[in-house]
PDB file of C-alpha atoms in Angstrom:
ATOM      1  CA  MET M   1     -60.032  37.707  38.138  1.00 88.00           C
ATOM      2  CA  ARG M   2     -61.089  34.295  39.414  1.00 93.00           C
ATOM      3  CA  GLU M   3     -61.820  31.450  37.004  1.00 96.00           C
ATOM      4  CA  LEU M   4     -65.482  31.683  36.007  1.00 98.00           C
ATOM      5  CA  LYS M   5     -67.679  29.010  34.456  1.00 98.00           C
ATOM      6  CA  ILE M   6     -68.985  30.218  31.092  1.00 98.00           C
ATOM      7  CA  LEU M   7     -71.357  28.070  29.044  1.00 98.00           C
ATOM      8  CA  VAL M   8     -71.266  28.553  25.266  1.00 98.00           C
ATOM      9  CA  ILE M   9     -74.643  27.659  23.772  1.00 98.00           C
ATOM     10  CA  ASN M  10     -74.199  25.998  20.383  1.00 98.00           C
ATOM     11  CA  ASN M  11     -76.528  27.502  17.768  1.00 97.00           C
ATOM     12  CA  TYR M  12     -74.667  25.688  14.973  1.00 95.00           C
ATOM     13  CA  GLY M  13     -72.621  28.695  13.912  1.00 92.00           C
ATOM     14  CA  GLN M  14     -69.270  28.167  12.264  1.00 89.00           C
ATOM     15  CA  PHE M  15     -67.487  30.080  15.044  1.00 94.00           C
ATOM     16  CA  CYS M  16     -69.025  28.325  18.082  1.00 97.00           C
ATOM     17  CA  HIS M  17     -65.871  26.305  18.763  1.00 97.00           C
ATOM     18  CA  LEU M  18     -63.766  29.431  18.286  1.00 97.00           C
ATOM     19  CA  ILE M  19     -65.815  31.214  20.974  1.00 98.00           C
ATOM     20  CA  HIS M  20     -65.186  28.241  23.276  1.00 98.00           C
ATOM     21  CA  ARG M  21     -61.446  28.263  22.555  1.00 98.00           C
ATOM     22  CA  THR M  22     -61.202  32.036  23.072  1.00 98.00           C
ATOM     23  CA  VAL M  23     -62.981  31.797  26.428  1.00 98.00           C
ATOM     24  CA  ARG M  24     -60.739  28.888  27.460  1.00 98.00           C
ATOM     25  CA  ASP M  25     -57.603  30.748  26.342  1.00 98.00           C
ATOM     26  CA  LEU M  26     -58.693  33.649  28.572  1.00 98.00           C
ATOM     27  CA  ASP M  27     -58.420  31.220  31.523  1.00 97.00           C
ATOM     28  CA  MET M  28     -62.097  30.576  32.084  1.00 98.00           C
ATOM     29  CA  ASP M  29     -63.753  27.217  32.717  1.00 98.00           C
ATOM     30  CA  THR M  30     -65.937  26.727  29.663  1.00 98.00           C
ATOM     31  CA  LYS M  31     -68.100  24.135  28.012  1.00 98.00           C
ATOM     32  CA  ILE M  32     -70.110  23.967  24.781  1.00 98.00           C
ATOM     33  CA  VAL M  33     -73.738  23.076  25.495  1.00 98.00           C
ATOM     34  CA  ALA M  34     -76.424  22.020  23.017  1.00 98.00           C
ATOM     35  CA  ASN M  35     -79.189  24.601  22.604  1.00 98.00           C
ATOM     36  CA  THR M  36     -81.711  21.853  23.363  1.00 98.00           C
ATOM     37  CA  THR M  37     -80.420  21.425  26.934  1.00 98.00           C
ATOM     38  CA  SER M  38     -83.153  22.044  29.524  1.00 98.00           C
ATOM     39  CA  VAL M  39     -83.089  25.177  31.679  1.00 98.00           C
ATOM     40  CA  GLU M  40     -82.756  22.893  34.729  1.00 98.00           C
ATOM     41  CA  ASP M  41     -79.676  21.178  33.268  1.00 98.00           C
ATOM     42  CA  ILE M  42     -78.141  24.564  32.431  1.00 98.00           C
ATOM     43  CA  LEU M  43     -78.703  25.716  36.021  1.00 98.00           C
ATOM     44  CA  ASP M  44     -77.253  22.438  37.353  1.00 98.00           C
ATOM     45  CA  GLU M  45     -73.963  23.453  35.705  1.00 97.00           C
ATOM     46  CA  GLU M  46     -73.918  26.531  37.998  1.00 98.00           C
ATOM     47  CA  PRO M  47     -72.562  28.853  35.305  1.00 98.00           C
ATOM     48  CA  ASP M  48     -71.398  32.399  36.003  1.00 98.00           C
ATOM     49  CA  GLY M  49     -72.371  33.464  32.487  1.00 98.00           C
ATOM     50  CA  ILE M  50     -73.822  32.257  29.198  1.00 98.00           C
ATOM     51  CA  ILE M  51     -72.761  33.101  25.651  1.00 98.00           C
ATOM     52  CA  LEU M  52     -75.301  32.480  22.871  1.00 98.00           C
ATOM     53  CA  SER M  53     -73.283  31.670  19.746  1.00 98.00           C
ATOM     54  CA  GLY M  54     -74.082  32.715  16.235  1.00 96.00           C
ATOM     55  CA  GLY M  55     -75.816  30.336  13.868  1.00 94.00           C
ATOM     56  CA  PRO M  56     -77.454  29.897  10.495  1.00 92.00           C
ATOM     57  CA  SER M  57     -81.106  30.557  11.306  1.00 93.00           C
ATOM     58  CA  MET M  58     -83.640  31.531  13.943  1.00 94.00           C
ATOM     59  CA  GLU M  59     -85.377  28.188  13.319  1.00 95.00           C
ATOM     60  CA  ARG M  60     -82.423  26.365  14.901  1.00 95.00           C
ATOM     61  CA  VAL M  61     -82.049  28.232  18.220  1.00 97.00           C
ATOM     62  CA  GLY M  62     -83.608  25.458  20.307  1.00 97.00           C
ATOM     63  CA  LEU M  63     -84.441  26.631  23.833  1.00 98.00           C
ATOM     64  CA  CYS M  64     -82.397  29.857  23.754  1.00 98.00           C
ATOM     65  CA  GLN M  65     -85.465  32.049  24.208  1.00 98.00           C
ATOM     66  CA  GLU M  66     -86.272  30.163  27.429  1.00 98.00           C
ATOM     67  CA  TYR M  67     -82.712  30.698  28.660  1.00 98.00           C
ATOM     68  CA  VAL M  68     -82.959  34.445  28.070  1.00 98.00           C
ATOM     69  CA  GLU M  69     -86.388  34.680  29.711  1.00 97.00           C
ATOM     70  CA  SER M  70     -85.759  32.544  32.775  1.00 97.00           C
ATOM     71  CA  ILE M  71     -82.055  32.324  33.649  1.00 98.00           C
ATOM     72  CA  ASP M  72     -80.931  35.213  35.823  1.00 97.00           C
ATOM     73  CA  ILE M  73     -77.201  35.396  35.107  1.00 98.00           C
ATOM     74  CA  PRO M  74     -75.222  37.503  32.606  1.00 98.00           C
ATOM     75  CA  ILE M  75     -75.891  36.574  28.971  1.00 98.00           C
ATOM     76  CA  LEU M  76     -73.954  37.688  25.891  1.00 98.00           C
ATOM     77  CA  GLY M  77     -75.521  37.095  22.475  1.00 98.00           C
ATOM     78  CA  ILE M  78     -73.234  37.082  19.447  1.00 98.00           C
ATOM     79  CA  CYS M  79     -74.696  37.614  15.935  1.00 97.00           C
ATOM     80  CA  LEU M  80     -77.703  35.236  15.871  1.00 97.00           C
ATOM     81  CA  GLY M  81     -77.627  35.276  19.698  1.00 98.00           C
ATOM     82  CA  HIS M  82     -77.900  39.088  19.569  1.00 98.00           C
ATOM     83  CA  GLN M  83     -80.856  38.842  17.182  1.00 97.00           C
ATOM     84  CA  LEU M  84     -82.560  36.195  19.336  1.00 98.00           C
ATOM     85  CA  ILE M  85     -82.284  38.436  22.416  1.00 98.00           C
ATOM     86  CA  ALA M  86     -83.847  41.307  20.455  1.00 98.00           C
ATOM     87  CA  ARG M  87     -86.747  39.138  19.309  1.00 98.00           C
ATOM     88  CA  THR M  88     -87.296  37.689  22.785  1.00 98.00           C
ATOM     89  CA  PHE M  89     -87.898  41.200  24.130  1.00 98.00           C
ATOM     90  CA  GLY M  90     -90.101  42.390  21.269  1.00 98.00           C
ATOM     91  CA  GLY M  91     -87.481  43.844  18.925  1.00 98.00           C
ATOM     92  CA  GLN M  92     -87.362  43.029  15.231  1.00 97.00           C
ATOM     93  CA  THR M  93     -84.813  41.479  12.907  1.00 97.00           C
ATOM     94  CA  GLY M  94     -84.520  41.450   9.155  1.00 93.00           C
ATOM     95  CA  ALA M  95     -82.167  40.957   6.250  1.00 91.00           C
ATOM     96  CA  GLY M  96     -79.222  43.334   6.202  1.00 88.00           C
ATOM     97  CA  GLU M  97     -78.102  45.260   3.146  1.00 80.00           C
ATOM     98  CA  LEU M  98     -74.588  43.816   3.451  1.00 74.00           C
ATOM     99  CA  GLY M  99     -74.536  40.027   3.258  1.00 72.00           C
ATOM    100  CA  GLY M 100     -71.449  37.900   4.039  1.00 78.00           C
ATOM    101  CA  TYR M 101     -68.610  38.435   6.465  1.00 85.00           C
ATOM    102  CA  ALA M 102     -66.710  41.699   6.179  1.00 89.00           C
ATOM    103  CA  ALA M 103     -64.655  44.167   8.165  1.00 93.00           C
ATOM    104  CA  ILE M 104     -66.921  46.863   9.623  1.00 95.00           C
ATOM    105  CA  ASP M 105     -66.072  50.045  11.517  1.00 96.00           C
ATOM    106  CA  ILE M 106     -68.166  50.287  14.666  1.00 97.00           C
ATOM    107  CA  GLU M 107     -69.057  53.551  16.371  1.00 98.00           C
ATOM    108  CA  VAL M 108     -69.469  53.075  20.101  1.00 98.00           C
ATOM    109  CA  ILE M 109     -72.411  55.234  21.217  1.00 97.00           C
ATOM    110  CA  GLU M 110     -72.430  54.137  24.854  1.00 95.00           C
ATOM    111  CA  GLU M 111     -69.303  52.440  26.237  1.00 91.00           C
ATOM    112  CA  ASP M 112     -71.191  50.657  29.013  1.00 92.00           C
ATOM    113  CA  ASP M 113     -69.890  47.494  30.689  1.00 94.00           C
ATOM    114  CA  ILE M 114     -69.021  45.269  27.734  1.00 96.00           C
ATOM    115  CA  LEU M 115     -67.754  47.985  25.369  1.00 97.00           C
ATOM    116  CA  LYS M 116     -65.511  49.633  27.972  1.00 96.00           C
ATOM    117  CA  GLY M 117     -62.233  50.632  26.305  1.00 96.00           C
ATOM    118  CA  LEU M 118     -63.409  49.811  22.764  1.00 96.00           C
ATOM    119  CA  GLY M 119     -64.539  53.278  21.657  1.00 91.00           C
ATOM    120  CA  PRO M 120     -65.005  55.687  20.154  1.00 96.00           C
ATOM    121  CA  ARG M 121     -64.477  53.520  17.024  1.00 97.00           C
ATOM    122  CA  THR M 122     -63.217  50.007  16.452  1.00 96.00           C
ATOM    123  CA  SER M 123     -62.905  47.614  13.528  1.00 96.00           C
ATOM    124  CA  VAL M 124     -64.740  44.288  13.750  1.00 97.00           C
ATOM    125  CA  TRP M 125     -65.593  41.244  11.648  1.00 94.00           C
ATOM    126  CA  ALA M 126     -69.316  40.780  11.131  1.00 93.00           C
ATOM    127  CA  SER M 127     -71.982  39.194   8.996  1.00 89.00           C
ATOM    128  CA  HIS M 128     -75.071  41.257   8.275  1.00 89.00           C
ATOM    129  CA  ALA M 129     -77.111  38.667   6.379  1.00 88.00           C
ATOM    130  CA  ASP M 130     -79.593  39.270   9.210  1.00 93.00           C
ATOM    131  CA  GLU M 131     -79.542  42.012  11.838  1.00 94.00           C
ATOM    132  CA  VAL M 132     -81.575  43.709  14.533  1.00 97.00           C
ATOM    133  CA  THR M 133     -83.748  46.321  12.829  1.00 96.00           C
ATOM    134  CA  VAL M 134     -85.841  47.555  15.785  1.00 97.00           C
ATOM    135  CA  LEU M 135     -84.354  47.931  19.256  1.00 98.00           C
ATOM    136  CA  PRO M 136     -86.528  46.202  21.865  1.00 98.00           C
ATOM    137  CA  ASP M 137     -88.151  48.194  24.658  1.00 96.00           C
ATOM    138  CA  GLU M 138     -86.054  48.183  27.844  1.00 97.00           C
ATOM    139  CA  PHE M 139     -82.813  48.065  25.829  1.00 98.00           C
ATOM    140  CA  ILE M 140     -80.053  50.643  25.478  1.00 98.00           C
ATOM    141  CA  HIS M 141     -78.434  51.189  22.072  1.00 98.00           C
ATOM    142  CA  LEU M 142     -74.651  50.748  22.501  1.00 98.00           C
ATOM    143  CA  ALA M 143     -73.086  50.783  19.016  1.00 98.00           C
ATOM    144  CA  ARG M 144     -73.851  51.389  15.341  1.00 98.00           C
ATOM    145  CA  SER M 145     -72.109  51.253  11.955  1.00 96.00           C
ATOM    146  CA  ASP M 146     -72.617  52.593   8.453  1.00 93.00           C
ATOM    147  CA  VAL M 147     -74.297  49.320   7.448  1.00 93.00           C
ATOM    148  CA  CYS M 148     -76.321  48.552  10.591  1.00 94.00           C
ATOM    149  CA  GLU M 149     -77.882  50.888  13.130  1.00 96.00           C
ATOM    150  CA  ILE M 150     -78.047  48.373  16.020  1.00 97.00           C
ATOM    151  CA  GLU M 151     -74.619  46.723  16.258  1.00 97.00           C
ATOM    152  CA  ALA M 152     -74.762  46.336  20.057  1.00 98.00           C
ATOM    153  CA  MET M 153     -77.324  46.686  22.845  1.00 98.00           C
ATOM    154  CA  ARG M 154     -77.961  45.834  26.462  1.00 98.00           C
ATOM    155  CA  HIS M 155     -80.979  45.409  28.700  1.00 98.00           C
ATOM    156  CA  GLU M 156     -81.648  48.396  30.977  1.00 97.00           C
ATOM    157  CA  GLU M 157     -81.800  46.314  34.164  1.00 97.00           C
ATOM    158  CA  ARG M 158     -80.760  42.715  33.533  1.00 98.00           C
ATOM    159  CA  PRO M 159     -77.172  41.782  32.533  1.00 98.00           C
ATOM    160  CA  ILE M 160     -78.151  40.824  28.975  1.00 98.00           C
ATOM    161  CA  TYR M 161     -75.975  42.044  26.096  1.00 98.00           C
ATOM    162  CA  GLY M 162     -75.948  41.560  22.343  1.00 98.00           C
ATOM    163  CA  VAL M 163     -73.363  42.304  19.655  1.00 98.00           C
ATOM    164  CA  GLN M 164     -73.842  41.794  15.920  1.00 97.00           C
ATOM    165  CA  TRP M 165     -70.135  41.224  15.334  1.00 97.00           C
ATOM    166  CA  HIS M 166     -67.833  38.313  16.187  1.00 96.00           C
ATOM    167  CA  PRO M 167     -65.413  39.228  19.010  1.00 98.00           C
ATOM    168  CA  GLU M 168     -63.933  35.706  18.865  1.00 97.00           C
ATOM    169  CA  VAL M 169     -62.280  36.089  15.440  1.00 95.00           C
ATOM    170  CA  ALA M 170     -58.763  37.458  14.936  1.00 93.00           C
ATOM    171  CA  HIS M 171     -59.991  40.098  12.451  1.00 93.00           C
ATOM    172  CA  THR M 172     -61.958  41.832  15.239  1.00 96.00           C
ATOM    173  CA  HIS M 173     -59.901  44.434  17.059  1.00 96.00           C
ATOM    174  CA  LYS M 174     -60.257  44.336  20.857  1.00 97.00           C
ATOM    175  CA  GLY M 175     -62.381  41.179  20.771  1.00 97.00           C
ATOM    176  CA  GLU M 176     -60.634  39.732  23.819  1.00 97.00           C
ATOM    177  CA  GLU M 177     -61.301  42.985  25.690  1.00 97.00           C
ATOM    178  CA  LEU M 178     -65.018  42.593  25.019  1.00 98.00           C
ATOM    179  CA  PHE M 179     -64.928  39.058  26.452  1.00 98.00           C
ATOM    180  CA  MET M 180     -62.938  40.236  29.496  1.00 98.00           C
ATOM    181  CA  ASN M 181     -65.486  43.016  30.050  1.00 98.00           C
ATOM    182  CA  PHE M 182     -68.259  40.407  29.938  1.00 98.00           C
ATOM    183  CA  PHE M 183     -66.372  38.220  32.416  1.00 98.00           C
ATOM    184  CA  GLU M 184     -66.071  41.215  34.740  1.00 98.00           C
ATOM    185  CA  VAL M 185     -69.868  41.612  34.600  1.00 98.00           C
ATOM    186  CA  CYS M 186     -70.201  37.901  35.414  1.00 98.00           C
ATOM    187  CA  GLU M 187     -67.761  38.136  38.320  1.00 98.00           C
ATOM    188  CA  ASN M 188     -69.553  41.111  39.856  1.00 97.00           C
ATOM    189  CA  TYR M 189     -73.108  39.849  39.356  1.00 96.00           C
TER     190      TYR M 189
END
C-alpha cells in the first residue's frame, strides 16, 4: 500500500495523539488538525482520508459537521466522531447505560470494508458515556454489543464510517486491522 495522507481532526479527546501515532506507525503520512480549520484549508492539504477523533462533548466539535457534509473523501469517526456523523445525517445520540472506559465484546453484523477480518466477535475498549441511539437514514448497521446497539455504521453510498470504540488503544483487539481496512478504502477511493 502506498503512503497515504490521513488528517486526524482534534476534537480534544484524550486519545487524539494516540490515533495520530498509530496512523504514523502504520507508515502513513499524518497530521493532527484543529477542528476549527476551514474546509478550504483541509482540502488544501490534499488528504486521502480524514479521521474524526473522540472528544469530551458535542459542543466542542468545531467545524466537523461541515467536513462530513462537504468533503468527499473517506471519513472515519471514532467515539464522538461516530456520534457526530450520526447526528449530521439525522440520527440520534444519548447517554449510554455504561459510563467510563471498559472492555466490550463486539458482534460484527456486517463485515463490510472497515470491519473486514474482525468478526464474528472481537473485544474492544470503549466509552459509552454517550452513544448513537438511532441509526441515521442512509446508514448500514455494522456492529452491536450487549451495552450498545449501534457500535459501528457506514453510509450506504459515501465512504463515511463510524465506530463507538477506540481502535487506537492497545486494549482493542484488531485495532490496527481496522485502520488498515480504512486506509484500503482511502487508497481505492
